[in-house]
Coordinates of C-alpha atoms in Angstrom, one line a residue:
M1476 CA -110.6 33.3 135.6
A1477 CA -111.0 30.0 137.5
K1478 CA -109.5 26.8 136.4
L1479 CA -112.0 24.0 135.6
T1480 CA -110.9 20.4 135.2
F1481 CA -113.1 17.4 134.2
H1482 CA -112.4 13.7 134.8
L1483 CA -115.2 11.7 133.1
T1484 CA -114.6 8.0 133.0
S1485 CA -117.3 7.4 130.4
I1486 CA -116.0 9.9 127.8
K1487 CA -113.6 8.2 125.4
D1488 CA -112.8 11.1 123.1
D1489 CA -111.8 14.7 123.7
D1490 CA -114.1 16.5 121.2
F1491 CA -116.2 18.3 123.9
F1492 CA -113.1 19.6 125.5
K1493 CA -111.2 20.6 122.3
K1494 CA -114.2 22.8 121.4
C1495 CA -113.8 24.7 124.7
K1496 CA -110.6 26.3 123.5
G1497 CA -108.7 25.8 126.7
I1498 CA -111.5 26.9 129.0
F1499 CA -111.7 23.4 130.4
S1500 CA -109.0 20.8 130.8
L1501 CA -109.6 17.1 130.7
Y1502 CA -107.6 15.0 133.1
R1503 CA -106.3 11.7 131.7
G1504 CA -104.4 10.2 134.6
D1505 CA -104.1 6.6 135.7
T1506 CA -107.1 6.9 138.1
Y1507 CA -109.5 5.0 135.9
H1508 CA -110.4 2.3 138.3
E1509 CA -111.7 -1.1 137.4
F1510 CA -115.0 -1.0 139.1
V1511 CA -116.4 2.2 137.4
D1512 CA -114.9 1.5 134.0
N1513 CA -116.2 -2.1 133.9
R1514 CA -119.6 -1.0 135.1
Y1515 CA -119.8 1.5 132.4
Q1516 CA -118.7 -1.0 129.7
A1517 CA -121.5 -3.3 131.0
F1518 CA -124.0 -0.5 130.4
V1519 CA -122.7 0.0 126.9
K1520 CA -123.0 -3.7 126.2
L1521 CA -126.5 -4.1 127.6
D1522 CA -128.2 -0.9 126.7
S1523 CA -128.0 0.9 123.4
R1524 CA -129.3 4.0 125.1
V1525 CA -126.0 4.7 126.8
N1526 CA -124.5 8.0 125.7
D1527 CA -120.8 7.8 125.3
G1528 CA -120.8 11.6 125.6
L1529 CA -123.7 13.0 123.7
I1530 CA -122.2 16.3 122.5
N1531 CA -124.1 19.2 120.8
E1532 CA -122.6 22.5 119.8
S1533 CA -124.2 25.8 118.8
D1534 CA -122.7 29.3 118.4
D1535 CA -123.2 29.9 122.2
I1536 CA -123.8 26.5 123.9
L1537 CA -121.8 23.4 124.4
F1538 CA -124.0 20.5 125.8
L1539 CA -122.7 17.2 127.2
E1540 CA -124.9 14.4 128.4
I1541 CA -123.5 11.3 130.1
G1542 CA -125.2 8.0 131.0
I1543 CA -128.5 6.4 130.2
N1544 CA -131.4 8.7 129.5
Y1545 CA -134.8 7.2 128.8
S1546 CA -136.3 10.6 127.9
D1547 CA -137.4 11.2 124.3
S1548 CA -136.8 15.0 124.6
G1549 CA -134.7 16.6 121.9
I1550 CA -131.4 18.4 122.5
E1551 CA -132.9 21.8 122.4
E1552 CA -135.6 20.8 124.9
K1553 CA -132.9 19.4 127.2
I1554 CA -130.8 22.5 127.1
S1555 CA -133.8 24.7 127.7
A1556 CA -134.8 22.6 130.7
C1557 CA -131.3 22.8 132.2
M1558 CA -130.9 26.5 131.7
V1559 CA -134.4 27.4 133.0
G1560 CA -134.3 24.9 135.8
A1561 CA -138.1 24.3 135.6
E1562 CA -138.9 21.1 137.5
Q1563 CA -141.6 19.8 135.1
K1564 CA -139.3 20.2 132.1
L1565 CA -136.4 18.5 133.9
R1566 CA -138.6 15.6 135.0
K1567 CA -139.3 15.0 131.3
S1568 CA -135.7 15.5 130.0
L1569 CA -133.8 13.7 132.8
D1570 CA -135.1 10.2 133.1
G1571 CA -132.5 7.6 134.0
E1572 CA -128.9 7.4 135.2
V1573 CA -127.7 10.6 133.6
C1574 CA -126.1 14.0 134.2
Q1575 CA -125.9 17.0 131.9
I1576 CA -123.2 19.8 131.6
I1577 CA -123.7 23.0 129.7
Y1578 CA -121.1 25.7 128.9
S1579 CA -122.1 29.1 127.6
K1580 CA -119.3 30.5 125.6
V1581 CA -120.6 34.0 125.7
S1582 CA -121.2 34.3 129.4
N1583 CA -118.5 31.8 130.5
H1584 CA -121.2 30.2 132.6
I1585 CA -121.4 26.5 133.6
T1586 CA -124.6 24.6 134.4
I1587 CA -124.4 21.0 135.9
V1588 CA -127.6 19.0 136.4
T1589 CA -127.9 15.6 138.2
D1590 CA -130.8 13.1 137.8
A1591 CA -133.6 13.0 140.3
Y1592 CA -132.1 10.1 142.3
G1593 CA -128.4 10.7 141.9
L1594 CA -127.9 7.4 140.0
L1595 CA -124.9 8.7 138.1
P1596 CA -122.5 10.2 140.7
L1597 CA -120.6 13.4 140.2
Y1598 CA -117.9 14.5 142.6
Y1599 CA -116.4 17.9 143.0
Y1600 CA -113.7 19.9 144.7
K1601 CA -113.9 23.7 144.9
S1602 CA -111.5 26.4 146.1
S1603 CA -111.4 30.1 145.4
D1604 CA -109.9 29.7 142.0
E1605 CA -110.4 26.1 140.9
V1606 CA -113.2 23.5 140.3
I1607 CA -112.7 19.8 139.7
I1608 CA -115.6 17.7 138.5
S1609 CA -115.3 13.9 138.2
T1610 CA -117.5 10.9 137.7
D1611 CA -115.4 9.1 140.3
L1612 CA -113.7 10.1 143.5
K1613 CA -110.3 9.0 142.4
G1614 CA -110.4 11.4 139.4
V1615 CA -110.4 14.2 141.9
L1616 CA -107.6 12.7 143.9
G1617 CA -105.5 12.1 140.8
I1618 CA -105.8 15.8 139.9
K1619 CA -105.3 17.0 143.5
P1620 CA -103.1 14.4 145.2
E1621 CA -102.7 16.4 148.4
L1622 CA -106.3 15.7 149.2
R1623 CA -105.5 12.0 149.8
S1624 CA -104.0 12.7 153.2
S1625 CA -107.3 14.1 154.6
I1626 CA -109.5 11.1 155.2
N1627 CA -113.0 11.8 156.5
R1628 CA -113.1 9.4 159.5
Q1629 CA -116.8 10.0 160.1
S1630 CA -117.6 8.9 156.5
V1631 CA -115.5 5.7 156.9
S1632 CA -117.4 4.9 160.1
E1633 CA -120.8 5.5 158.4
Y1634 CA -119.9 3.2 155.5
L1635 CA -118.7 0.3 157.6
T1636 CA -121.7 0.5 160.0
L1637 CA -124.6 1.8 157.8
H1638 CA -123.3 0.6 154.3
S1639 CA -123.6 4.2 153.0
I1640 CA -122.2 7.7 153.6
M1641 CA -124.6 10.3 154.8
N1642 CA -125.4 13.6 153.0
N1643 CA -123.1 14.6 150.2
H1644 CA -119.8 13.8 152.1
T1645 CA -117.2 11.4 150.8
L1646 CA -114.3 9.4 152.1
F1647 CA -112.1 12.5 151.9
D1648 CA -112.5 16.0 153.4
N1649 CA -113.1 18.8 150.9
V1650 CA -114.4 16.4 148.2
F1651 CA -118.1 16.3 147.9
L1652 CA -120.8 14.4 146.0
I1653 CA -123.2 16.6 144.0
P1654 CA -126.6 15.7 145.5
E1655 CA -129.4 14.0 143.6
G1656 CA -131.9 16.3 141.8
T1657 CA -129.5 19.3 141.9
I1658 CA -128.6 22.2 139.6
I1659 CA -125.3 23.9 140.1
Q1660 CA -124.6 27.1 138.2
F1661 CA -121.6 29.4 138.3
S1662 CA -119.4 31.7 136.3
L1663 CA -115.8 30.8 135.6
D1664 CA -115.0 34.5 136.0
D1665 CA -116.1 34.5 139.6
L1666 CA -116.6 31.3 141.6
A1667 CA -118.4 33.3 144.3
T1668 CA -121.4 33.0 141.9
W1669 CA -121.6 29.3 142.7
N1670 CA -125.3 28.5 143.3
E1671 CA -126.5 25.1 144.2
K1672 CA -130.2 24.3 144.4
E1673 CA -132.6 21.3 144.3
W1674 CA -134.8 21.0 141.2
Y1675 CA -136.6 17.8 142.2
S1676 CA -139.1 17.6 145.1
L1677 CA -142.2 15.7 145.9
P1678 CA -145.3 17.7 145.0
K1679 CA -147.2 19.2 148.0
S1680 CA -150.3 17.5 146.8
Y1681 CA -148.7 14.1 147.7
E1682 CA -149.3 15.0 151.4
E1683 CA -153.0 15.0 150.7
R1684 CA -153.2 11.6 149.1
S1685 CA -155.0 8.7 150.7
L1686 CA -153.3 5.3 151.4
E1687 CA -155.2 3.8 148.5
D1688 CA -153.8 6.5 146.2
W1689 CA -150.3 5.7 147.4
Y1690 CA -150.8 2.0 146.7
R1691 CA -151.7 2.9 143.1
I1692 CA -148.8 5.4 142.7
V1693 CA -146.2 3.0 144.1
Y1694 CA -147.4 0.1 142.0
R1695 CA -147.5 2.2 138.8
E1696 CA -144.0 3.7 139.3
L1697 CA -142.4 0.4 140.3
T1698 CA -144.0 -1.4 137.4
K1699 CA -142.8 1.3 135.0
A1700 CA -139.2 1.1 136.4
V1701 CA -139.0 -2.7 136.2
K1702 CA -140.4 -2.9 132.7
K1703 CA -137.8 -0.4 131.4
R1704 CA -135.0 -2.6 132.7
E1705 CA -136.2 -6.2 132.3
R1706 CA -134.6 -8.1 129.4
P1707 CA -133.5 -11.7 128.7
G1708 CA -130.4 -12.7 130.7
I1709 CA -131.2 -10.4 133.6
G1710 CA -131.2 -11.8 137.1
T1711 CA -132.3 -10.6 140.5
L1712 CA -131.0 -10.4 144.1
L1713 CA -133.4 -12.2 146.4
S1714 CA -133.1 -11.6 150.1
G1715 CA -136.6 -12.9 151.0
G1716 CA -137.5 -9.4 152.2
M1717 CA -140.3 -7.1 150.8
D1718 CA -138.1 -5.1 148.3
S1719 CA -136.7 -8.0 146.3
R1720 CA -139.9 -10.2 146.4
T1721 CA -142.0 -7.2 145.2
I1722 CA -139.7 -6.7 142.3
L1723 CA -139.8 -10.4 141.5
A1724 CA -143.6 -10.3 141.5
V1725 CA -143.7 -7.4 139.0
I1726 CA -141.2 -8.9 136.5
S1727 CA -143.0 -10.4 133.4
P1728 CA -143.7 -14.1 133.8
D1729 CA -141.8 -15.0 130.5
I1730 CA -138.7 -13.2 131.8
R1731 CA -139.1 -14.6 135.3
S1732 CA -139.3 -18.2 134.0
T1733 CA -135.7 -18.1 132.7
M1734 CA -134.0 -15.8 135.2
K1735 CA -131.7 -16.7 138.1
A1736 CA -132.1 -15.4 141.7
L1737 CA -129.1 -14.9 143.9
T1738 CA -129.2 -14.9 147.7
F1739 CA -126.2 -14.0 149.9
G1740 CA -126.3 -15.1 153.5
V1741 CA -124.6 -16.8 156.4
D1742 CA -125.3 -20.5 156.6
G1743 CA -128.6 -21.1 158.4
S1744 CA -129.8 -17.5 158.2
D1745 CA -133.4 -16.4 157.8
D1746 CA -132.4 -14.7 154.5
L1747 CA -131.5 -18.0 152.9
R1748 CA -134.5 -19.9 154.3
L1749 CA -137.1 -17.2 153.2
A1750 CA -135.5 -16.6 149.9
G1751 CA -135.6 -20.3 149.0
R1752 CA -139.3 -20.3 149.7
V1753 CA -140.0 -17.2 147.6
A1754 CA -137.9 -18.5 144.7
K1755 CA -139.9 -21.8 144.7
R1756 CA -143.2 -19.9 144.9
F1757 CA -142.3 -17.8 141.8
G1758 CA -140.6 -20.6 139.9
V1759 CA -137.2 -19.0 139.4
K1760 CA -133.9 -20.8 139.6
W1761 CA -132.4 -20.1 143.0
N1762 CA -128.7 -19.8 143.7
P1763 CA -127.8 -19.5 147.4
I1764 CA -124.3 -18.0 148.1
I1765 CA -122.9 -18.7 151.6
L1766 CA -120.8 -15.9 153.2
N1767 CA -118.6 -15.9 156.2
H1768 CA -117.8 -12.9 158.4
D1769 CA -114.1 -12.6 157.6
D1770 CA -114.7 -12.5 153.9
A1771 CA -117.5 -10.0 154.3
L1772 CA -115.2 -7.6 156.2
K1773 CA -112.4 -7.9 153.6
D1774 CA -115.0 -7.2 150.9
A1775 CA -116.3 -4.2 152.7
L1776 CA -112.8 -2.6 153.0
K1777 CA -111.9 -3.4 149.4
H1778 CA -115.2 -2.2 148.0
M1779 CA -115.3 1.0 150.0
W1780 CA -112.2 2.1 148.1
L1781 CA -113.2 0.6 144.7
S1782 CA -116.7 2.2 144.7
D1783 CA -115.7 5.5 146.3
G1784 CA -118.0 4.5 149.2
A1785 CA -120.9 5.1 146.8
S1786 CA -122.5 1.6 146.8
N1787 CA -123.1 -1.2 149.3
H1788 CA -120.0 -3.3 150.0
M1789 CA -122.0 -6.4 149.0
V1790 CA -121.5 -5.4 145.4
S1791 CA -118.0 -7.0 145.2
S1792 CA -119.5 -10.3 146.1
I1793 CA -122.4 -9.6 143.7
L1794 CA -120.0 -8.9 140.8
R1795 CA -118.2 -12.2 141.4
A1796 CA -121.5 -14.0 141.4
V1797 CA -122.7 -12.3 138.2
E1798 CA -119.7 -13.8 136.4
Q1799 CA -120.0 -17.2 138.1
F1800 CA -123.6 -17.7 137.3
G1801 CA -123.6 -16.1 133.8
V1802 CA -126.0 -13.3 134.6
D1803 CA -125.8 -10.1 132.5
S1804 CA -127.2 -7.7 135.1
L1805 CA -129.3 -7.8 138.3
F1806 CA -132.3 -6.1 139.8
D1807 CA -131.1 -5.3 143.3
G1808 CA -134.0 -3.5 145.1
T1809 CA -132.3 -0.1 145.2
P1810 CA -132.7 2.9 142.9
G1811 CA -129.9 1.7 140.6
D1812 CA -129.2 -1.8 139.3
A1813 CA -126.0 -3.7 139.9
N1814 CA -124.4 -4.5 136.6

């Protein structure tokens, strides 16, 4: 039987793993790194919907959910959606920054499901007789130290030039990111049964929609996403571009009137000039933050390691600004929010 090891930074107790009677092992090394753990603690502080390991057990099934799930589906409904893999059911039961893991005691079978946009990262290493699953890249490296010597130079190049790593590759060879909207199923008795498939896709009917329909869809979905996240004390990144100014326009006026907008840019840049005009137009308190190229490069190299290459290198500067300006969390114009 294959060995399966989990390293989950957000799980603070071992109940789930104790119930597995030795089938799983839980790694507790020193690889908890400040960026991920602080980010998770910020979620716990700001949002009561964070699951610090939602655990449910029946005679056959162990179910674990990690992250923020806005779905009102019950446990049984979530388990059914994962096991069946039906897209419509998963759309309803997986709504947020969340992943779910199911272990069938009878069949010795594992099911892992990621949310539609991959907002909660899951990394894995797989050989012929071992699987490692981790919510951060360093968890895999802590369990399998020999992987540290095999740096993926292409991924490093992509991160420094494009600010992200393409496909499901990581900074290290043989360690991969489980893609967004994915179901992985396999038996611990035979890892050759490993099956990975997408559960989330755009409906074919979308291709037939008119431009006016798309305006309505984008406005509806954007408004819904912003309303779920806005709260007193939240701020926003404001580049002056279309993404950030559109989010600012959707935020409720009462929230907007008390919020702070942060803009990062080189002195004299268009970003600073345009963002200042937008902030004045919407009546938000504007806080420009001047960057220089040397500091930006140092931040990029540091953040590439801290964030596992999974987020824009500007986040290091953003986190410092959040503390400096007393903002609880930020809208940042990407699928996830910087906290």
